[in-house]
mmCIF file of C-alpha atoms in Angstrom:
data_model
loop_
_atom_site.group_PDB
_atom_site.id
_atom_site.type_symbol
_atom_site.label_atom_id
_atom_site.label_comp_id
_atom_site.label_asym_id
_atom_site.label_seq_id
_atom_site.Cartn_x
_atom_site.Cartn_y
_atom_site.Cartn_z
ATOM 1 C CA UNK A 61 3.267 -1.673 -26.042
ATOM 2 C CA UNK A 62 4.482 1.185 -28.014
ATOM 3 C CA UNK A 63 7.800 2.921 -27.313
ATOM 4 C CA UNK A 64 7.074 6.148 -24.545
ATOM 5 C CA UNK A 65 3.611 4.636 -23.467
ATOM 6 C CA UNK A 66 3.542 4.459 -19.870
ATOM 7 C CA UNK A 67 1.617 1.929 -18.236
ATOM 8 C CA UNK A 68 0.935 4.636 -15.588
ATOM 9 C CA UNK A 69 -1.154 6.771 -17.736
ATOM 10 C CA UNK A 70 -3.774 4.036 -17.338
ATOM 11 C CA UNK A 71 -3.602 3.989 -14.133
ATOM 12 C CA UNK A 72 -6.127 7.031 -13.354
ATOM 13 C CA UNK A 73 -8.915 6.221 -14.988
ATOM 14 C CA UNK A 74 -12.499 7.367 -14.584
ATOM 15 C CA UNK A 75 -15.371 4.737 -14.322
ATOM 16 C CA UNK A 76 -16.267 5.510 -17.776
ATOM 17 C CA UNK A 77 -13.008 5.406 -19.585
ATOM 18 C CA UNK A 78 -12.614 1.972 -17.774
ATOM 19 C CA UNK A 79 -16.043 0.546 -19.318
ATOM 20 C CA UNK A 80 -14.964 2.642 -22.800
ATOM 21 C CA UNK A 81 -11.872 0.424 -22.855
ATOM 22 C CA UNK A 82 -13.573 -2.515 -21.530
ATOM 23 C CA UNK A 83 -16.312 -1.957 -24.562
ATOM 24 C CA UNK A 84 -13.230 -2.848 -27.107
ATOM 25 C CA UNK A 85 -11.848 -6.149 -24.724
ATOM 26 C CA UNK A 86 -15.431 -7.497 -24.482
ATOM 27 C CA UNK A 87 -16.460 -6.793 -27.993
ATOM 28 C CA UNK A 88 -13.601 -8.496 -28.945
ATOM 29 C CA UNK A 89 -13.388 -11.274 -26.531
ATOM 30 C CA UNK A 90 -16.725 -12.689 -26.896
ATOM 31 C CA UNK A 91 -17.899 -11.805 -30.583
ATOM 32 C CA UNK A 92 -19.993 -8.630 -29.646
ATOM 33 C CA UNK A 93 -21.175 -5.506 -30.606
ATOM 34 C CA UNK A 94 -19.361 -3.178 -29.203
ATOM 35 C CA UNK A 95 -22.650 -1.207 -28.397
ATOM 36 C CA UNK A 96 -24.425 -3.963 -26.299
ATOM 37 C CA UNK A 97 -21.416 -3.594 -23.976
ATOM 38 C CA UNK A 98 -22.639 -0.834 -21.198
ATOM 39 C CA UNK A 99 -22.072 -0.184 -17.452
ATOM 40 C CA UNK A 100 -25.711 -1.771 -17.200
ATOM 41 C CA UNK A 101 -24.886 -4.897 -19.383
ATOM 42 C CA UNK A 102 -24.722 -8.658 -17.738
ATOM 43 C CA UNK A 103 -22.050 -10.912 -18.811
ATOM 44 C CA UNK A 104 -24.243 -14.151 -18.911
ATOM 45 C CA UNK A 105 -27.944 -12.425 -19.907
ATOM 46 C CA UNK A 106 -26.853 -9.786 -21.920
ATOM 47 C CA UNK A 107 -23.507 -11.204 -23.983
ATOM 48 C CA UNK A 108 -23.768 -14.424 -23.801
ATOM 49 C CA UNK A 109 -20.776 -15.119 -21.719
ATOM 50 C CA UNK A 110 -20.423 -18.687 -20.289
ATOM 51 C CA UNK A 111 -17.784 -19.269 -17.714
ATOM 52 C CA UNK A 112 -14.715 -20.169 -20.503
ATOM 53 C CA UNK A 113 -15.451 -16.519 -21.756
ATOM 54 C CA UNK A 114 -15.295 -14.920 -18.916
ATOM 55 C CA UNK A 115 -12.099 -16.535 -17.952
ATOM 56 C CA UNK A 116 -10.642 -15.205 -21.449
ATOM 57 C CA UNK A 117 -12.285 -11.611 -20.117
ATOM 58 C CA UNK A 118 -10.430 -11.780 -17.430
ATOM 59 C CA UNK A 119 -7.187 -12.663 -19.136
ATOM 60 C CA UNK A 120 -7.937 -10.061 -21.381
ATOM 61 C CA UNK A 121 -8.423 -7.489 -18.710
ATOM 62 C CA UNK A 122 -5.109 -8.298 -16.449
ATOM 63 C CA UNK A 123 -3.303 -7.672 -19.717
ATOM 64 C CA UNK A 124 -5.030 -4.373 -20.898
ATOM 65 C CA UNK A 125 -5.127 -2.898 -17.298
ATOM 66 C CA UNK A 126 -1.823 -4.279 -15.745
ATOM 67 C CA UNK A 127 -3.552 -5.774 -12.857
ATOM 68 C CA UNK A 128 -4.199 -9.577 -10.973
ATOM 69 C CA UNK A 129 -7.810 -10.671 -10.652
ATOM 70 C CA UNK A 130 -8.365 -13.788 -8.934
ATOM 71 C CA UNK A 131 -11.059 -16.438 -9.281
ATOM 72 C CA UNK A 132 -12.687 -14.896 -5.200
ATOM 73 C CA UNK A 133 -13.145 -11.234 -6.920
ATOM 74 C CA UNK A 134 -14.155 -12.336 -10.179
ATOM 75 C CA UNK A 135 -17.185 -14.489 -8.615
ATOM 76 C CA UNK A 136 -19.357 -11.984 -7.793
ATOM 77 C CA UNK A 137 -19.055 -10.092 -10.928
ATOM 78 C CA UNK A 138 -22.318 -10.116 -12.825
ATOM 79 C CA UNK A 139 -22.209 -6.635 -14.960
ATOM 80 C CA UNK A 140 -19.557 -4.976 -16.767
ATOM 81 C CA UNK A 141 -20.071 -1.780 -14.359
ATOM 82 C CA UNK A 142 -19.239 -4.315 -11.589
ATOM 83 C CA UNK A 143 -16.218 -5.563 -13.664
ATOM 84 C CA UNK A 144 -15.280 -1.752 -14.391
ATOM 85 C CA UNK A 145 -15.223 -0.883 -10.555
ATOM 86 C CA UNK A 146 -13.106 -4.178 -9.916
ATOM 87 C CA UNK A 147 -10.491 -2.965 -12.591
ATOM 88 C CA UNK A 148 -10.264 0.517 -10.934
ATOM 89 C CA UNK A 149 -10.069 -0.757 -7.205
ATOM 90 C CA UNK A 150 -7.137 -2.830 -8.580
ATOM 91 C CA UNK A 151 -5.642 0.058 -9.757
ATOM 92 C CA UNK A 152 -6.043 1.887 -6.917
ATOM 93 C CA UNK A 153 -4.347 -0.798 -4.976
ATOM 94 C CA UNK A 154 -1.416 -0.859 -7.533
ATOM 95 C CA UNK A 155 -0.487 3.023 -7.915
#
């Protein structure tokens, strides 16, 4: 983290920022185009995730976000909209 950021400023987020950062995680987690991630996108249909990538998503998205997702809220997760509104109700929860 660079010197001054403060994890805070992530912490209000709108929807879209959250899928605009997610875009760069899942791009780079599973070998994407940064474009084919959207709000609309499904992990498995659309990117090609099988379960070991979404398990590096999600260790990609406690780090960038600051949060805990456990396996429960991560099971229903089909879309990276779905994902997106996780991510912010964990937020919430935090600040």
């Amino acid at each position: 983290m660079a010197p001054g950021t403060k994890e805070n400023e992530e912490m209000a987020q709108s929807r879209e920022e959250v899928v605009e950062t997610m875009k760069d995680v899942l791009a780079s987690e599973l070998g994407v185009e940064a474009d084919k991630v959207t709000a609309d996108a499904r992990f498995k249909e659309d990117l090609d995730a099988d379960s070991l990538d979404l398990v590096e998503v999600v260790l990609a998205l406690e780090e960038k976000f600051g949060i805990e997702i456990s396996d429960d809220q991560i099971a229903g997760v089909k879309t990276v909209g779905e994902a997106a509104d996780l991510v912010i109700s964990k937020q919430t929860a935090v600040g």
